[in-house]
Amino acid sequence: MKFRTLLGVAAILALTGVSAPAADKDAADIAVEAAKKYAGTTISIVWEAGLQSLDPLNYSGPKWEKLTGIKVKVVEVPTDQMFTKIMQDFKSGAGAYDALNVIPSWMPDLAGAGALEPLDKYVDKFGYRDELQDIAAAYRDNQMQYDGKIFGFPDDGDVMLLYYRKDIFEDPKMKEGFKAKFGYELAPPKDWKQLDDIGQFITDKMAPKVYGAGFFRTAPYPQYMFQERFRMEGGKFFNADTMKSTVNSDVGLKVFKQMLAENKFMPPGVEQWNFVDNLAAFLQGTTAMTISWPPYGRWAAGYGSGEEALKWVPKSQVAGKVGYALTPLGRPELGVGFDLSVSATSKNKEAAYLFIQWLNSKKTSLERVQLPYTLRDPFRLSHYASEKYRALWPDAPAYLDTIKTSGEKGLLDLSLLQQDKYDEAMTKAISSLWAGEDPKTILDRMAQQFDAITEKVGIENQKAVYKVWAAKPGAYPQ
Amino acid sequence: MRLMKLPTRKGRVLVLRYIGAGVVTLLFLFPVYWLFMISFKTPDEIYHVPPLWMPGQIQFSNYYVLFKDGDVMAILNSLIVAGVSSAIAIILGTLCAYSLARFGTGGENLAMWIISQRMIPPIAVVFPIFLIYVYFGLVDGYFGLIVLYTAFNLPYVIWMMRGYIVDVPLELEESALVDGLNRWQVIWKVVFPMVRPGLMATSVFTFVFAWNDFLFALVLTRTEVITFPVMLTHYFGGQSNFWAKIAAMSVLGTLPIFVAVTVMQRYLVRGISLGAVKG
């Protein structure tokens, strides 16, 4: 053997020898190994109160402690107080929180204020960049960075899905009757007119036992539906040149009138329904269609029904009868979502980072999105493709495929400086709509409130943020 | 056969009054009834359409979960902070009130100035207090909340107790002093028994204030000293509402107040009416 060949072989062996352990280690293992030096410390993480927090309380927190010796203290905060608590901690310099759950639309406020730690250096140091590529593009490209830097790891594949009762939609009598009346097949609605036709038809035939549809209507949920529908009908939130709000356009009026009219074929009192009321009605078989986040699909299939933590969910009467589809017009809202971030005032930044890398990693996140009681929805390509997940219930493949497609086509929540105030204006407007106020008056008032917020933030500042947001592929339908 | 005697006009008015009072009472008690019923229902019963007036069977699993998961610690935390702060406020406040009432400490206007402190809207001071607490490391601890509730309750206690103490005949105290009691003994043996109804009424109100406070407890606690009202908010998630836990916890959280008011009812009525005629 020639010397050069020998040298080559030796080099290959050396390289394989050296790199083999590294190649074997995934981001979760790397995080665990690196975190062991912090054994004995305690890190805190802000998590949404309620069911969400059972993940770190019952599963990931104890597991992380077992693997690394780092104790995780979970600070449970109701969603509507999370932003305030995080900012309050940052402004006071208390440094009480190490890791955070952050709603992506808050990113301009939080990252802009310096409340979040830039994560790029940690991502490189702990070899996480490759695994980030596995996160579905809708979340990775839109919800991870601010001003070109990584401030959070998308950790929840929130997207709206349409759920419908297959047994009703496939009933020969219903199909025949529907086609005779409307001239097209009874199938998941492709647009809002079809949803009206189908909803009214089922209500006429089956109410009060089953109504055509039921949606959540109380704050803050319907504003996500409004954002989606408004844009899909051609609406723009602002004039990009002047930053004057244009929500009170004819499109806004059309959407408001449509939303109001739909209530007529929904169960009485639907205006007061929140997430759980709507869920209960669908699981008990009272409504034939609904639109909501992915947990509805899992729970409707009866997944996790034996879990102690899910005892508050009524038993599904519709398991095996639920179909999944894109929302009408085919571009569902990527409503809310969660990012995992590190607080800029944390005293344990690296330990906090390692915890969120481990949580968010391919391996750990796949386990977490399969926990029946957590509300983390699949958000990685590997989640959608997971054979284990696809075998969880008979319709799980269709469920995962619909989530994947919905995510790819999803529309982003509006995300500006002081976004919480715009959200509040939308929420109040929709409440006024259910209360019976004139839609045009409500929209004019909402536009005025938008303008007032924009002026307070500074028109030029907001224009710059809006420009960045509006340029994203998921901001407005192309 | 003797005909039944028709009630007089006065009697009819009385019957109508009783009916009216009964209707109003039922109206006010209905939410309490509903709360209790939900706390005994299963999830399917909670979401049943139409709503069920009664659970199929009384079951305590909603309460059991609160004990199993340790959520009842929030009740204990509330008892500690509300109980200790009320006790301190009552002791300190009564002594201050005695000084104001008997020695005219601070002149005519001090009492009014003190009660004016109670009129400050909590929201106006909560964040400055938070910053001070962060600086001194008092956030998320019993001590911080007890100090705060004591400070907020003191003006009320001083104001109320001053009124009650002024009502105590000065001659009684003077006689006791002549009989050889010192000032502390006079307060303990003469004044305290005389103002007991007022003291009890004031104690109940200070306890209720601390028990029900949400704003300060929300801002000044994180994980260690979660109080009952803050704990309740943990059951409202963006995508989950634990109605069974909310109802069971609300019942547990209502009980201490219910017991306190029931036990002290006779003092309460007298105490409030005593306070009503003196400023």
Coordinates of N, CA, C and O in Angstrom, one line a residue, chain A residues 10 16 38 96 202 215 217 257 295 302 306 346 402 409 435 474-475:
Chain A
A10 N -5.8 6.2 7.1 CA -5.6 6.6 8.5 C -6.4 7.8 8.8 O -7.1 8.0 9.9
T16 N -13.5 9.2 11.3 CA -14.6 8.4 11.8 C -14.6 8.2 13.3 O -15.6 8.3 14.0
Y38 N -24.5 21.9 35.4 CA -25.3 22.8 36.2 C -26.2 22.0 37.2 O -27.1 22.5 37.7
A96 N -36.2 36.9 37.6 CA -36.8 35.7 38.3 C -37.1 34.6 37.3 O -37.3 33.5 37.7
I202 N -77.9 21.2 7.5 CA -77.9 20.2 8.6 C -78.8 20.7 9.7 O -79.5 19.9 10.3
F215 N -69.0 27.5 16.5 CA -67.7 28.1 16.6 C -67.5 28.7 18.0 O -68.5 29.1 18.6
R217 N -66.9 31.8 20.2 CA -67.2 33.2 19.8 C -66.8 34.2 20.9 O -66.8 35.4 20.6
K257 N -70.5 40.8 8.6 CA -71.9 40.4 8.4 C -72.0 38.9 8.2 O -73.0 38.3 8.7
P295 N -55.8 20.2 19.0 CA -56.3 19.3 20.1 C -57.7 18.7 19.9 O -57.9 17.6 20.3
G302 N -60.9 10.4 20.8 CA -60.8 9.7 22.1 C -59.4 9.4 22.6 O -59.2 8.8 23.6
G306 N -58.5 8.2 28.8 CA -58.4 7.6 30.1 C -57.5 8.4 31.0 O -57.4 8.1 32.2
S346 N -32.0 36.5 32.8 CA -31.8 35.3 33.5 C -30.4 35.2 34.1 O -29.4 35.7 33.5
T402 N -53.4 16.7 7.4 CA -54.2 18.0 7.3 C -53.4 19.1 8.1 O -53.4 20.2 7.7
K409 N -49.9 26.2 4.3 CA -50.7 27.3 3.7 C -51.1 28.4 4.7 O -51.8 29.3 4.4
A435 N -73.1 41.5 20.4 CA -74.0 42.3 21.3 C -75.1 43.0 20.4 O -76.0 43.5 21.0
G474 N -46.5 34.3 4.7 CA -47.7 34.0 5.4 C -48.5 35.2 5.8 O -49.6 35.0 6.5
A475 N -48.1 36.4 5.6 CA -48.8 37.6 6.1 C -50.1 37.8 5.3 O -51.2 37.9 5.9

